Every structure is written in C-alpha cells, then in structure tokens.
Coordinates of C-alpha atoms in Angstrom, one line a residue:
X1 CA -38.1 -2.8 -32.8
X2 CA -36.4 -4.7 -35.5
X3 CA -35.5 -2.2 -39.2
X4 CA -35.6 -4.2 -42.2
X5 CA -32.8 -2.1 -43.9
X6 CA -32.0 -3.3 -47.7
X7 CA -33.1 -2.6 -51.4
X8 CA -35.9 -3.8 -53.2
X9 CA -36.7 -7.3 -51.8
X10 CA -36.8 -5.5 -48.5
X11 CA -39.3 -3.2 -50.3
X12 CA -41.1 -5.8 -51.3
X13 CA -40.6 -5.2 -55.2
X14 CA -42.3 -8.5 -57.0
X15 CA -45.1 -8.6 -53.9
X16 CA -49.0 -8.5 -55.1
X17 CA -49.0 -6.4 -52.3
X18 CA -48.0 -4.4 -48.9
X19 CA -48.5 -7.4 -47.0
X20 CA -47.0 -10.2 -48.6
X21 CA -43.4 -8.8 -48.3
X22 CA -41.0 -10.5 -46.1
X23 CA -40.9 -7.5 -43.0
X24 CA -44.6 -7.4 -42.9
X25 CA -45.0 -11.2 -42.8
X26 CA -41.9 -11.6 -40.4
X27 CA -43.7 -8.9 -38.0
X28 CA -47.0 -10.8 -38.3
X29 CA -45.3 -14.5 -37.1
X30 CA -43.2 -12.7 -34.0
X31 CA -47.0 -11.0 -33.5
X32 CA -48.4 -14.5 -33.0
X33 CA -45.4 -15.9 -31.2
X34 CA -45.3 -13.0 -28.9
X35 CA -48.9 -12.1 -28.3
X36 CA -48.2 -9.7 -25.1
X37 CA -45.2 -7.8 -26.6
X38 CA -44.9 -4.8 -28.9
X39 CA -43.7 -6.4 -32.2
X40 CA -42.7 -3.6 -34.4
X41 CA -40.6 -4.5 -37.5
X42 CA -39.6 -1.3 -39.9
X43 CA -39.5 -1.9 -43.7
X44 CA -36.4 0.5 -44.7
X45 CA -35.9 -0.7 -47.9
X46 CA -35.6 1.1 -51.1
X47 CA -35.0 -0.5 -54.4
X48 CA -32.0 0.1 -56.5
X49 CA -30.1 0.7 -53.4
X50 CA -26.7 -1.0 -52.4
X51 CA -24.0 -0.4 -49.7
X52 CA -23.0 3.8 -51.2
X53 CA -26.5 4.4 -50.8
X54 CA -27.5 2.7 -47.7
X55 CA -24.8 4.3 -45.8
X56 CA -25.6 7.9 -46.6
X57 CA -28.9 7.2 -44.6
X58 CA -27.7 4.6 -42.3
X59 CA -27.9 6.8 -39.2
X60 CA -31.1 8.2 -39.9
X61 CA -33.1 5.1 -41.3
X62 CA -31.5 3.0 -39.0
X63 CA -29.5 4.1 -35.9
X64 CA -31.5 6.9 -34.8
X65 CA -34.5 4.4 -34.5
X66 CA -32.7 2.4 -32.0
X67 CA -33.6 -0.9 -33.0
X68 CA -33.1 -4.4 -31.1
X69 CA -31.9 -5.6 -34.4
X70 CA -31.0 -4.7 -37.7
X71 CA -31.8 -7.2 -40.5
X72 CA -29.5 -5.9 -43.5
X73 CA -30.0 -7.5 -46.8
X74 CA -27.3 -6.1 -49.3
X75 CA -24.6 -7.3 -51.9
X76 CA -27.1 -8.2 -55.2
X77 CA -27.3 -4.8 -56.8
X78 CA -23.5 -4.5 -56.2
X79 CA -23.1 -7.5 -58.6
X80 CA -25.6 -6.6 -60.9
X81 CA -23.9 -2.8 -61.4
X82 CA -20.6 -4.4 -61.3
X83 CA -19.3 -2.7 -57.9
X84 CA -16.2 -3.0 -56.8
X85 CA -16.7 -6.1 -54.2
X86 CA -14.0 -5.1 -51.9
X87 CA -14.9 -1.6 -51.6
X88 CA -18.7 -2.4 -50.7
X89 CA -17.5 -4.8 -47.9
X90 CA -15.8 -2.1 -46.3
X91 CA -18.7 -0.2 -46.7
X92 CA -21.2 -2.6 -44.9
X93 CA -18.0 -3.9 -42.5
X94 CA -18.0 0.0 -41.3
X95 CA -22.1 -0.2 -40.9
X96 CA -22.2 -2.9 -39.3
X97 CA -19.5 -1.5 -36.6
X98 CA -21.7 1.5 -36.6
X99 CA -25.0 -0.4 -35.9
X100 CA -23.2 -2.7 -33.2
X101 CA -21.5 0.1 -31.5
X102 CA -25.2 1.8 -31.6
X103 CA -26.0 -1.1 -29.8
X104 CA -28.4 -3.1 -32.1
X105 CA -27.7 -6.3 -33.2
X106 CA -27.4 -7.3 -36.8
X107 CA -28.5 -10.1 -39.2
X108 CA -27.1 -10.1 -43.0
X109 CA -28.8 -11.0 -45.9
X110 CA -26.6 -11.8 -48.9
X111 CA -27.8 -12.2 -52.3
X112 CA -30.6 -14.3 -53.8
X113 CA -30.7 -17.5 -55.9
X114 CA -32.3 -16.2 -59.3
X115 CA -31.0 -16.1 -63.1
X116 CA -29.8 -12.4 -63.5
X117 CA -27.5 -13.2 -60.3
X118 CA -26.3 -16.5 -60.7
X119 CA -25.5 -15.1 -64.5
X120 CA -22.7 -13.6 -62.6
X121 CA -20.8 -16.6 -60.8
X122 CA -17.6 -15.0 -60.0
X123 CA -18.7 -11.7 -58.7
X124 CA -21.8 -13.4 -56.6
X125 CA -19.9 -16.0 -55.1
X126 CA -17.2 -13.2 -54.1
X127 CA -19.7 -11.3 -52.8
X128 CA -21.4 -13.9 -50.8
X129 CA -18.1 -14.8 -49.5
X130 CA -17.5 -11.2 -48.3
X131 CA -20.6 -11.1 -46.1
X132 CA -19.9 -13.9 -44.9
X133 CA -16.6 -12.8 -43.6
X134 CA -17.9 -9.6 -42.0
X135 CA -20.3 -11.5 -40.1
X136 CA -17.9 -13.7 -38.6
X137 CA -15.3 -10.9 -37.6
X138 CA -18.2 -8.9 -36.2
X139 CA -20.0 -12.1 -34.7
X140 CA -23.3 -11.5 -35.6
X141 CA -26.0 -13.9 -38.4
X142 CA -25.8 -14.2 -41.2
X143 CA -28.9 -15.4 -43.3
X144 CA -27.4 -17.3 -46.5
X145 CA -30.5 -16.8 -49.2
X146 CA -28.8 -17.5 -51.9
X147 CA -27.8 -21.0 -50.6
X148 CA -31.3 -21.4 -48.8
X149 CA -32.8 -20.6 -52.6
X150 CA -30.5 -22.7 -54.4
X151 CA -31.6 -25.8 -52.4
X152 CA -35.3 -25.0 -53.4
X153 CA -34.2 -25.2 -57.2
X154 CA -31.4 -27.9 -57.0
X155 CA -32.3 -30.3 -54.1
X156 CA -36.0 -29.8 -54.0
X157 CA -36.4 -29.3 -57.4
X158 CA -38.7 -26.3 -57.6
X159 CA -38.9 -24.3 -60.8
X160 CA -37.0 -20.8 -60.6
X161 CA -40.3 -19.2 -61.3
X162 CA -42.2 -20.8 -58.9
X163 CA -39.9 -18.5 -56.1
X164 CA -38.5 -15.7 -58.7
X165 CA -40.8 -13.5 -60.6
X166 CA -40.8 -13.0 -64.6
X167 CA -38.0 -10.5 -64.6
X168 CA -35.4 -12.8 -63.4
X169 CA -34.4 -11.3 -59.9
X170 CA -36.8 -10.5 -57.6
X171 CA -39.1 -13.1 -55.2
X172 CA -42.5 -13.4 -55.7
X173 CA -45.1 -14.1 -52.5
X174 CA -44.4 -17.7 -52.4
X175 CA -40.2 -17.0 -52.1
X176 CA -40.9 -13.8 -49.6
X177 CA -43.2 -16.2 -47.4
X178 CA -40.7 -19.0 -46.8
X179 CA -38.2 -16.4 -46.4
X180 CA -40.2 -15.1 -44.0
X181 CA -40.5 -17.8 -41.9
X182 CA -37.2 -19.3 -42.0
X183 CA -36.2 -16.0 -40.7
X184 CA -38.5 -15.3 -38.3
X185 CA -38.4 -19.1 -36.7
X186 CA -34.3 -18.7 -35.7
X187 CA -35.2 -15.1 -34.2
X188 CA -37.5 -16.9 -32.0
X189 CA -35.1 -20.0 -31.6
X190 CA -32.4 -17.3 -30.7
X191 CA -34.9 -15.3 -28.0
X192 CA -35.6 -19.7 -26.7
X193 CA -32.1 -19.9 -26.4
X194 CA -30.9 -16.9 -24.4
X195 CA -34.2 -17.1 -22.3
X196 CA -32.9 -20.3 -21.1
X197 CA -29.1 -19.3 -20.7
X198 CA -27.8 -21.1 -23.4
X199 CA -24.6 -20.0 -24.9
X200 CA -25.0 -18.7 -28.5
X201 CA -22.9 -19.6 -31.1
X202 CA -20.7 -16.9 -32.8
X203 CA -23.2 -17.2 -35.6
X204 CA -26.5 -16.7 -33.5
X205 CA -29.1 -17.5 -35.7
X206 CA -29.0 -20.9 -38.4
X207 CA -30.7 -21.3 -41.0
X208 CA -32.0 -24.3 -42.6
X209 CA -33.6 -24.8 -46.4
X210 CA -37.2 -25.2 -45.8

C-alpha cells in the first residue's frame, strides 16, 4: 500500500476529475507495471492543510494503515500562510521519524513551480531547502517539483498555464499526469533496482524533468 498524504494537489484540487489526480494515475501506471500484485495507493490529502495539520492525523491517516510507503507532499501552504519555516521542518522532521520508525518508507514532495509560490522567493526557496535537508538526514526521496516544474517553464519553454490552472497555484491534468509518471517511473526503477541487489543511493528515488 502506498498513502498519498499532503494538501490539495494530493486531493486533486485543479483536476476535471477523480481520476486525473496524481494518486489515482500513479496507482493506475504501478497497476500496469505490476499486473499480478495488489496495487493500492491512498489519496490522504486535504486541501488547505500543511505540517500543524497533517500531524494531528498523521497516525491515523497514515501510520495506522501500514503502508510500504508514504509519499508526503508538504511545504506550499506553509509559504503561502507565512509559517514559520523552521518550526514546520521540525514538524515534518518528527513525522517522518514517526513514519520510518512505523516502518514505511517515505518520499517528500516540496513545493510546486507556479506564480502565487514563486511570488515568494525567499520563503520557497527556504522551504525547499528545508525538505531537502530532512530527507537527507533521514535518507529517504525526495521528489523536487518545484525544480522538475521550473524546467517545464524555463528550459522547455511551456507556458505556466499550460501546467498551472487559472488561480495561480494549483496543477491542472496535464501537470498532475507528468507528475504522475515521473513519479511512478523511479518507484518502479527503485523496486528494478533492489530486485537485482543493487545498492541504493541515500537518495533512493531520482527524478528527472520530463
């Protein structure tokens, strides 16, 4: 079992529907890539949320479900409600303790490449920074969207709003699919890699722009 635990892009807010959001279309590729096994990925997201409220229901939405993996996107509504940065890493530093001593593993998420975030340069970056940090003291992924989406804009040259919907913030279907995929194609990398023996890297799972 793999929880999606997060806020609303883990919900799916910005989706034309249940389907399109990245958990359900993660669970459908590992489906297809795993035909005989029992692929079950939890969407535990609820939008609005950041790190004080994901970790009054961390045990119950997450731990007591005893996932394989925990994918935990978090950090973005922290910026945009002006959170203290250092006091919401040592909230998800203690989760992420939690969910490992559990015995799950855990991905991060950081924030996403859109205009009301990058609005906010100083406290983003800081914040990006900061989950990146946790990941490598607790050696687990770390999935770098807002890099991964800032490549899309910058290198590849697509338009924000081809990946971002009208508000300014969340992904649309198009930006949920790749993110999707991206993710989904270094879990199965990572399950290639440990089938064969291979020594993992500290940071198990990298990611690529598409």
């Amino acid at each position: 079992m793999i929880v999606a635990f997060g806020s609303s892009s883990t919900q799916g807010y910005g989706s034309s529907g249940p389907e399109y959001t990245y958990p359900n279309r993660l669970a459908a590729q590992l489906r297809r890539q795993y035909p005989m096994a029992d692929i079950t990925v939890v969407n535990a997201g609820i939008g609005g949320e950041d790190a004080p409220e994901m970790m009054k229901r961390l045990q119950t939405a997450v731990i007591d479900r005893h996932p394989d993996l925990v994918i935990w996107q978090v950090g973005t509504n922290a910026v945009l409600r002006n959170l203290d940065p250092t006091e919401t890493a040592k909230m998800v530093d203690d989760g992420v303790a939690k969910i490992q001593t559990a015995g799950s593993d855990v991905v991060l998420v950081d924030l996403q490449y859109s205009p009301r975030v990058i609005e906010r340069p100083e406290r983003a970056n800081t914040m990006i920074k900061l989950l990146s940090h946790i990941a490598e003291l607790h050696h687990v992924g770390i999935f770098p969207r807002f890099e991964v989406m800032r490549d899309w804009h910058e290198r590849q040259s697509i338009p924000i709003n081809d990946f971002v919907i009208s508000d300014g913030l969340h992904m649309n279907d198009w930006g949920y699919a790749c993110f999707a995929q991206l993710l989904g194609d270094d879990i199965i990398l990572s399950v290639g890699q440990v089938k064969l023996g291979v020594n993992l890297p500290t940071n198990v799972l990298t990611y690529r722009p598409m």
